[in-house]
């Protein structure tokens, strides 16, 4: 008799002992019950920071909890990424990442303290946005085609946020595509590269469209061409590199949220669904568009496939560039 009672008790509690069972679901239903942190591994003012803050505000309103954006730059994003990789896997610490750091750093850095695929779980994409080839308004070229033609007899310089950055690798890709040899000038961050571009010390910089949208609109920078395969609907007058005869040139980096590995799948699903709802908000769409970005909604498994594909693609570009950081 006692054994029968014991069996009933044991089998009645078993479902609550497995992750993904009722206890896990209850946690997801109650999430979040305290403030959530979105960590941006870059300095304030860039595309990652701007997009994270727009989404954080709306998530905070939806969740009735503070969603705090914290900047923790350093080592090409690795400082902030390591912080999130080591954070509790409970959904309360999220990483705002993008193709630049998440798909490139694994091939670029020899001794990373984390593994970009093993130590993070893709949660939700936020946006895609093109980079833009920029120059001073008085530059001798007005199109990517003219830059390519003049680059066969003149060595132009292009600045970047550092060896292996997206800015650098886009220059490598353009050199290869156009058959020219622009000289790479690495800086410690995108801001000083843009300062030297404005000062006339270098000829061009590939940079994210949101970071220079104001300068393009005011006319202090010339937008030569966007890196996406089609024109940005937010800046339709800027031609694409593809239009200049390089039809296969198409680079449109994604931005998205990651959680530490082993975060419960149902919490990942909840955040993904709530982010998708935020991205459908007309106010958010307008704010993203003003930054030159387009909202991009995916499921976690779709996002994981995108990350995997981009790690392979950008890894090849890194190896072609021979960039390496210890």
CSV table of C-alpha atoms in Angstrom, one decimal:
chain,number,residue,atom,x,y,z
A,1,UNK,CA,0.0,0.0,0.0
A,2,UNK,CA,2.8,2.4,1.0
A,3,UNK,CA,4.7,1.5,-2.2
A,4,UNK,CA,1.7,2.3,-4.3
A,5,UNK,CA,1.3,5.7,-2.7
A,6,UNK,CA,5.0,6.4,-3.1
A,7,UNK,CA,4.8,5.6,-6.9
A,8,UNK,CA,1.9,8.0,-7.3
A,9,UNK,CA,3.8,10.8,-5.5
A,10,UNK,CA,7.0,10.2,-7.5
A,11,UNK,CA,5.2,10.1,-10.9
A,12,UNK,CA,3.1,13.2,-10.0
A,13,UNK,CA,6.2,15.3,-9.5
A,14,UNK,CA,8.4,13.9,-12.3
A,15,UNK,CA,7.1,16.3,-14.9
A,16,UNK,CA,8.2,19.2,-12.8
A,17,UNK,CA,11.8,18.0,-12.6
A,18,UNK,CA,12.7,18.3,-16.3
A,19,UNK,CA,13.7,21.5,-18.0
A,20,UNK,CA,11.0,22.4,-20.5
A,21,UNK,CA,8.3,21.0,-18.2
A,22,UNK,CA,5.7,23.0,-16.3
A,23,UNK,CA,8.3,24.6,-14.0
A,24,UNK,CA,10.3,25.9,-16.9
A,25,UNK,CA,7.1,27.1,-18.6
A,26,UNK,CA,6.0,28.9,-15.5
A,27,UNK,CA,9.3,30.8,-15.4
A,28,UNK,CA,8.7,31.8,-19.0
A,29,UNK,CA,5.2,33.0,-18.2
A,30,UNK,CA,6.6,35.1,-15.4
A,31,UNK,CA,9.6,36.4,-17.3
A,32,UNK,CA,10.7,39.0,-16.7
A,33,UNK,CA,10.2,39.5,-13.0
A,34,UNK,CA,13.2,41.9,-12.6
A,35,UNK,CA,15.2,44.3,-14.8
A,36,UNK,CA,16.8,43.0,-18.0
A,37,UNK,CA,20.2,44.1,-19.3
A,38,UNK,CA,21.1,44.4,-23.0
A,39,UNK,CA,24.8,44.6,-23.3
A,40,UNK,CA,26.2,46.5,-26.3
A,41,UNK,CA,29.9,45.6,-26.8
A,42,UNK,CA,30.6,48.8,-28.7
A,43,UNK,CA,30.7,52.5,-27.8
A,44,UNK,CA,27.6,54.7,-27.7
A,45,UNK,CA,26.4,56.3,-30.9
A,46,UNK,CA,26.9,53.4,-33.3
A,47,UNK,CA,24.2,51.3,-35.1
A,48,UNK,CA,24.2,48.6,-32.4
A,49,UNK,CA,23.7,51.1,-29.6
A,50,UNK,CA,21.0,53.1,-31.4
A,51,UNK,CA,18.9,50.0,-32.4
A,52,UNK,CA,19.3,48.4,-29.0
A,53,UNK,CA,18.0,51.5,-27.2
A,54,UNK,CA,14.9,51.8,-29.5
A,55,UNK,CA,14.0,48.1,-28.8
A,56,UNK,CA,14.9,48.3,-25.1
A,57,UNK,CA,12.4,51.2,-24.6
A,58,UNK,CA,9.5,49.3,-26.2
A,59,UNK,CA,10.3,46.0,-24.4
A,60,UNK,CA,10.4,47.9,-21.1
A,61,UNK,CA,7.0,49.3,-21.8
A,62,UNK,CA,5.6,45.8,-22.8
A,63,UNK,CA,7.2,44.0,-19.9
A,64,UNK,CA,6.6,46.7,-17.3
A,65,UNK,CA,10.3,46.2,-16.3
A,66,UNK,CA,13.4,48.2,-16.8
A,67,UNK,CA,15.4,47.2,-19.8
A,68,UNK,CA,18.8,48.7,-19.4
A,69,UNK,CA,21.3,49.2,-22.2
A,70,UNK,CA,24.9,49.0,-21.0
A,71,UNK,CA,27.9,49.7,-23.3
A,72,UNK,CA,31.0,47.6,-22.6
A,73,UNK,CA,33.4,48.1,-25.6
A,74,UNK,CA,36.8,46.7,-26.1
A,75,UNK,CA,38.8,44.2,-28.2
A,76,UNK,CA,36.5,44.4,-31.2
A,77,UNK,CA,33.5,43.5,-29.1
A,78,UNK,CA,35.1,40.6,-27.3
A,79,UNK,CA,35.0,42.2,-23.8
A,80,UNK,CA,31.3,42.6,-23.9
A,81,UNK,CA,30.7,39.2,-25.5
A,82,UNK,CA,32.8,37.4,-22.9
A,83,UNK,CA,30.8,39.2,-20.1
A,84,UNK,CA,27.5,37.8,-21.6
A,85,UNK,CA,29.0,34.3,-22.3
A,86,UNK,CA,29.7,34.1,-18.5
A,87,UNK,CA,26.4,35.5,-17.4
A,88,UNK,CA,23.6,33.4,-15.8
A,89,UNK,CA,21.6,31.6,-18.5
A,90,UNK,CA,18.3,33.0,-17.4
A,91,UNK,CA,17.4,35.6,-20.1
A,92,UNK,CA,18.1,38.6,-17.9
A,93,UNK,CA,21.4,39.4,-19.6
A,94,UNK,CA,21.3,39.7,-23.4
A,95,UNK,CA,24.0,40.5,-26.0
A,96,UNK,CA,23.3,43.0,-28.8
A,97,UNK,CA,25.6,41.7,-31.5
A,98,UNK,CA,25.9,42.0,-35.3
A,99,UNK,CA,27.5,40.1,-38.2
A,100,UNK,CA,30.7,42.2,-37.7
A,101,UNK,CA,31.7,40.9,-34.3
A,102,UNK,CA,29.7,37.7,-34.1
A,103,UNK,CA,30.6,36.2,-37.5
A,104,UNK,CA,34.1,37.6,-37.9
A,105,UNK,CA,35.8,37.4,-34.5
A,106,UNK,CA,36.0,33.7,-34.3
A,107,UNK,CA,38.3,33.7,-37.4
A,108,UNK,CA,40.1,36.9,-36.6
A,109,UNK,CA,41.2,36.3,-33.0
A,110,UNK,CA,43.5,33.4,-32.3
A,111,UNK,CA,42.8,33.0,-28.6
A,112,UNK,CA,39.2,34.0,-27.8
A,113,UNK,CA,38.0,33.2,-24.3
A,114,UNK,CA,34.7,32.0,-25.7
A,115,UNK,CA,33.3,30.2,-28.7
A,116,UNK,CA,30.8,32.2,-30.8
A,117,UNK,CA,28.7,29.2,-31.7
A,118,UNK,CA,28.9,27.1,-28.5
A,119,UNK,CA,28.6,29.9,-25.8
A,120,UNK,CA,25.7,31.9,-27.2
A,121,UNK,CA,22.1,31.2,-28.2
A,122,UNK,CA,20.6,33.2,-31.0
A,123,UNK,CA,17.4,34.9,-29.7
A,124,UNK,CA,16.0,37.4,-32.2
A,125,UNK,CA,17.2,39.4,-35.2
A,126,UNK,CA,16.4,43.1,-35.0
A,127,UNK,CA,17.4,44.7,-38.3
A,128,UNK,CA,19.5,44.6,-41.4
A,129,UNK,CA,21.2,47.6,-42.7
A,130,UNK,CA,23.7,48.3,-45.5
A,131,UNK,CA,27.1,49.8,-45.0
A,132,UNK,CA,28.0,52.8,-47.2
A,133,UNK,CA,31.1,53.8,-49.0
A,134,UNK,CA,31.8,57.4,-47.9
A,135,UNK,CA,34.2,60.1,-49.0
A,136,UNK,CA,34.6,63.9,-48.7
A,137,UNK,CA,32.2,65.8,-51.1
A,138,UNK,CA,35.2,67.1,-53.0
A,139,UNK,CA,36.6,63.6,-53.8
A,140,UNK,CA,37.7,63.2,-57.4
A,141,UNK,CA,35.3,60.2,-57.8
A,142,UNK,CA,31.5,60.3,-57.6
A,143,UNK,CA,30.7,56.6,-58.0
A,144,UNK,CA,32.1,53.2,-57.2
A,145,UNK,CA,32.8,52.7,-60.9
A,146,UNK,CA,34.9,55.9,-61.0
A,147,UNK,CA,36.7,54.9,-57.8
A,148,UNK,CA,37.6,51.5,-59.4
A,149,UNK,CA,38.8,53.1,-62.6
A,150,UNK,CA,40.9,55.7,-60.9
A,151,UNK,CA,42.2,53.1,-58.5
A,152,UNK,CA,44.0,51.3,-61.3
A,153,UNK,CA,46.5,54.2,-61.6
A,154,UNK,CA,46.3,55.8,-58.2
A,155,UNK,CA,46.6,54.3,-54.7
A,156,UNK,CA,43.6,55.4,-52.6
A,157,UNK,CA,43.5,54.9,-48.8
A,158,UNK,CA,40.6,53.5,-46.8
A,159,UNK,CA,40.2,53.7,-43.1
A,160,UNK,CA,38.6,51.2,-40.7
A,161,UNK,CA,37.8,50.5,-37.1
A,162,UNK,CA,40.8,48.2,-37.0
A,163,UNK,CA,42.2,45.0,-38.6
A,164,UNK,CA,39.5,42.5,-39.3
A,165,UNK,CA,36.6,44.9,-38.7
A,166,UNK,CA,33.7,45.0,-41.2
A,167,UNK,CA,35.0,48.3,-42.5
A,168,UNK,CA,38.4,46.7,-43.2
A,169,UNK,CA,37.0,43.5,-44.8
A,170,UNK,CA,34.6,45.5,-47.0
A,171,UNK,CA,37.6,47.3,-48.4
A,172,UNK,CA,39.3,44.0,-49.0
A,173,UNK,CA,36.2,42.7,-50.8
A,174,UNK,CA,36.0,45.8,-52.9
A,175,UNK,CA,39.7,45.6,-53.8
A,176,UNK,CA,39.2,42.0,-54.9
A,177,UNK,CA,36.0,42.8,-56.9
A,178,UNK,CA,37.4,45.9,-58.6
A,179,UNK,CA,40.9,44.6,-59.2
A,180,UNK,CA,42.6,47.5,-57.4
A,181,UNK,CA,44.8,47.9,-54.3
A,182,UNK,CA,43.5,50.6,-52.0
A,183,UNK,CA,45.8,50.9,-48.9
A,184,UNK,CA,44.2,50.0,-45.6
A,185,UNK,CA,44.7,52.4,-42.7
A,186,UNK,CA,43.5,50.8,-39.4
A,187,UNK,CA,42.3,52.9,-36.5
A,188,UNK,CA,41.3,52.2,-33.0
A,189,UNK,CA,37.6,52.5,-33.6
A,190,UNK,CA,35.4,53.9,-36.3
A,191,UNK,CA,35.2,57.4,-34.9
A,192,UNK,CA,38.8,58.4,-35.4
A,193,UNK,CA,38.7,56.9,-38.9
A,194,UNK,CA,35.7,59.1,-39.7
A,195,UNK,CA,37.5,62.1,-38.2
A,196,UNK,CA,40.5,61.6,-40.5
A,197,UNK,CA,38.2,61.2,-43.5
A,198,UNK,CA,36.5,64.5,-42.7
A,199,UNK,CA,40.0,66.0,-42.3
A,200,UNK,CA,41.2,64.8,-45.6
A,201,UNK,CA,43.9,62.4,-44.3
A,202,UNK,CA,42.3,59.4,-45.9
A,203,UNK,CA,40.1,58.9,-49.0
A,204,UNK,CA,37.2,56.6,-48.1
A,205,UNK,CA,35.6,54.7,-45.2
A,206,UNK,CA,33.1,51.9,-45.4
A,207,UNK,CA,30.7,52.5,-42.4
A,208,UNK,CA,27.2,51.7,-41.2
A,209,UNK,CA,24.6,53.9,-42.8
A,210,UNK,CA,23.0,54.9,-39.5
A,211,UNK,CA,26.3,56.2,-38.1
A,212,UNK,CA,26.6,58.8,-40.9
A,213,UNK,CA,23.0,59.4,-41.9
A,214,UNK,CA,23.1,62.9,-40.5
A,215,UNK,CA,26.4,63.8,-42.2
A,216,UNK,CA,25.0,62.5,-45.5
A,217,UNK,CA,21.8,64.5,-45.2
A,218,UNK,CA,23.7,67.7,-44.3
A,219,UNK,CA,26.1,67.3,-47.2
A,220,UNK,CA,29.3,67.1,-45.1
A,221,UNK,CA,29.9,63.5,-46.4
A,222,UNK,CA,29.4,62.1,-49.8
A,223,UNK,CA,27.6,58.7,-50.0
A,224,UNK,CA,29.3,57.1,-52.9
A,225,UNK,CA,27.4,53.7,-52.8
A,226,UNK,CA,25.7,51.3,-50.4
A,227,UNK,CA,27.0,47.7,-50.0
A,228,UNK,CA,23.6,46.1,-50.3
A,229,UNK,CA,22.4,44.4,-53.5
A,230,UNK,CA,19.5,46.8,-53.8
A,231,UNK,CA,19.1,50.4,-52.8
A,232,UNK,CA,18.1,51.3,-49.3
A,233,UNK,CA,14.4,52.4,-49.3
A,234,UNK,CA,15.4,54.9,-46.7
A,235,UNK,CA,18.1,56.5,-48.8
A,236,UNK,CA,16.9,55.7,-52.4
A,237,UNK,CA,19.2,58.2,-54.1
A,238,UNK,CA,22.3,56.4,-53.0
A,239,UNK,CA,23.3,53.9,-55.7
A,240,UNK,CA,24.6,50.4,-54.9
A,241,UNK,CA,28.1,49.1,-55.7
A,242,UNK,CA,26.4,46.4,-57.7
A,243,UNK,CA,25.0,49.1,-60.0
A,244,UNK,CA,28.5,50.1,-60.9
A,245,UNK,CA,29.2,46.9,-62.7
A,246,UNK,CA,30.0,44.7,-59.7
A,247,UNK,CA,26.7,42.7,-59.7
A,248,UNK,CA,27.6,40.1,-57.1
A,249,UNK,CA,28.6,42.7,-54.4
A,250,UNK,CA,25.9,42.4,-51.8
A,251,UNK,CA,26.7,42.9,-48.1
A,252,UNK,CA,23.9,43.7,-45.7
A,253,UNK,CA,24.9,42.9,-42.1
A,254,UNK,CA,22.3,41.8,-39.5
A,255,UNK,CA,21.9,43.0,-35.9
A,256,UNK,CA,20.3,40.8,-33.3
A,257,UNK,CA,20.1,39.6,-29.7
A,258,UNK,CA,21.8,36.6,-28.1
A,259,UNK,CA,21.6,35.0,-24.7
A,260,UNK,CA,24.1,32.8,-22.9
A,261,UNK,CA,24.2,29.2,-23.9
A,262,UNK,CA,21.7,26.9,-22.1
A,263,UNK,CA,19.1,29.6,-21.6
A,264,UNK,CA,15.8,27.7,-21.4
A,265,UNK,CA,14.3,27.4,-24.9
A,266,UNK,CA,10.9,28.6,-23.7
A,267,UNK,CA,12.4,31.9,-22.4
A,268,UNK,CA,14.2,32.3,-25.7
A,269,UNK,CA,10.9,31.8,-27.5
A,270,UNK,CA,9.1,34.4,-25.3
A,271,UNK,CA,11.8,37.0,-25.9
A,272,UNK,CA,11.7,36.3,-29.6
A,273,UNK,CA,7.9,36.7,-29.8
A,274,UNK,CA,8.0,39.9,-27.8
A,275,UNK,CA,10.8,41.4,-29.9
A,276,UNK,CA,8.8,40.5,-33.1
A,277,UNK,CA,5.8,42.3,-31.7
A,278,UNK,CA,8.0,45.4,-31.0
A,279,UNK,CA,9.4,45.3,-34.5
A,280,UNK,CA,5.9,45.4,-36.0
A,281,UNK,CA,5.2,48.7,-34.1
A,282,UNK,CA,4.9,51.5,-36.6
A,283,UNK,CA,6.8,53.9,-34.3
A,284,UNK,CA,9.7,51.4,-34.1
A,285,UNK,CA,9.7,50.9,-37.9
A,286,UNK,CA,9.8,54.7,-38.4
A,287,UNK,CA,12.7,55.0,-35.9
A,288,UNK,CA,14.6,52.2,-37.5
A,289,UNK,CA,14.1,53.6,-41.0
A,290,UNK,CA,15.3,57.0,-39.9
A,291,UNK,CA,18.6,55.2,-38.9
A,292,UNK,CA,18.7,53.6,-42.4
A,293,UNK,CA,17.8,50.2,-40.9
A,294,UNK,CA,14.9,47.8,-41.8
A,295,UNK,CA,13.3,45.6,-39.1
A,296,UNK,CA,14.2,42.0,-39.6
A,297,UNK,CA,12.1,39.3,-37.9
A,298,UNK,CA,13.1,35.6,-37.7
A,299,UNK,CA,12.6,32.6,-35.5
A,300,UNK,CA,15.5,31.5,-33.2
A,301,UNK,CA,16.3,28.5,-35.4
A,302,UNK,CA,16.3,30.7,-38.6
A,303,UNK,CA,18.6,33.1,-36.9
A,304,UNK,CA,21.0,30.3,-35.9
A,305,UNK,CA,21.2,29.2,-39.5
A,306,UNK,CA,22.0,32.8,-40.6
A,307,UNK,CA,24.8,33.0,-38.0
A,308,UNK,CA,26.3,29.7,-39.1
A,309,UNK,CA,26.3,30.7,-42.8
A,310,UNK,CA,27.8,34.1,-42.0
A,311,UNK,CA,30.6,32.6,-39.9
A,312,UNK,CA,31.6,30.5,-42.9
A,313,UNK,CA,31.3,33.4,-45.3
A,314,UNK,CA,33.2,36.0,-43.3
A,315,UNK,CA,35.8,33.4,-42.2
A,316,UNK,CA,36.8,33.1,-45.9
A,317,UNK,CA,37.1,36.9,-46.2
A,318,UNK,CA,39.3,37.0,-43.1
A,319,UNK,CA,41.6,34.3,-44.5
A,320,UNK,CA,41.8,36.2,-47.8
A,321,UNK,CA,42.7,39.4,-46.0
A,322,UNK,CA,45.3,37.5,-43.8
A,323,UNK,CA,44.2,39.6,-40.9
A,324,UNK,CA,45.0,38.0,-37.5
A,325,UNK,CA,44.9,39.3,-34.0
A,326,UNK,CA,46.5,37.5,-31.1
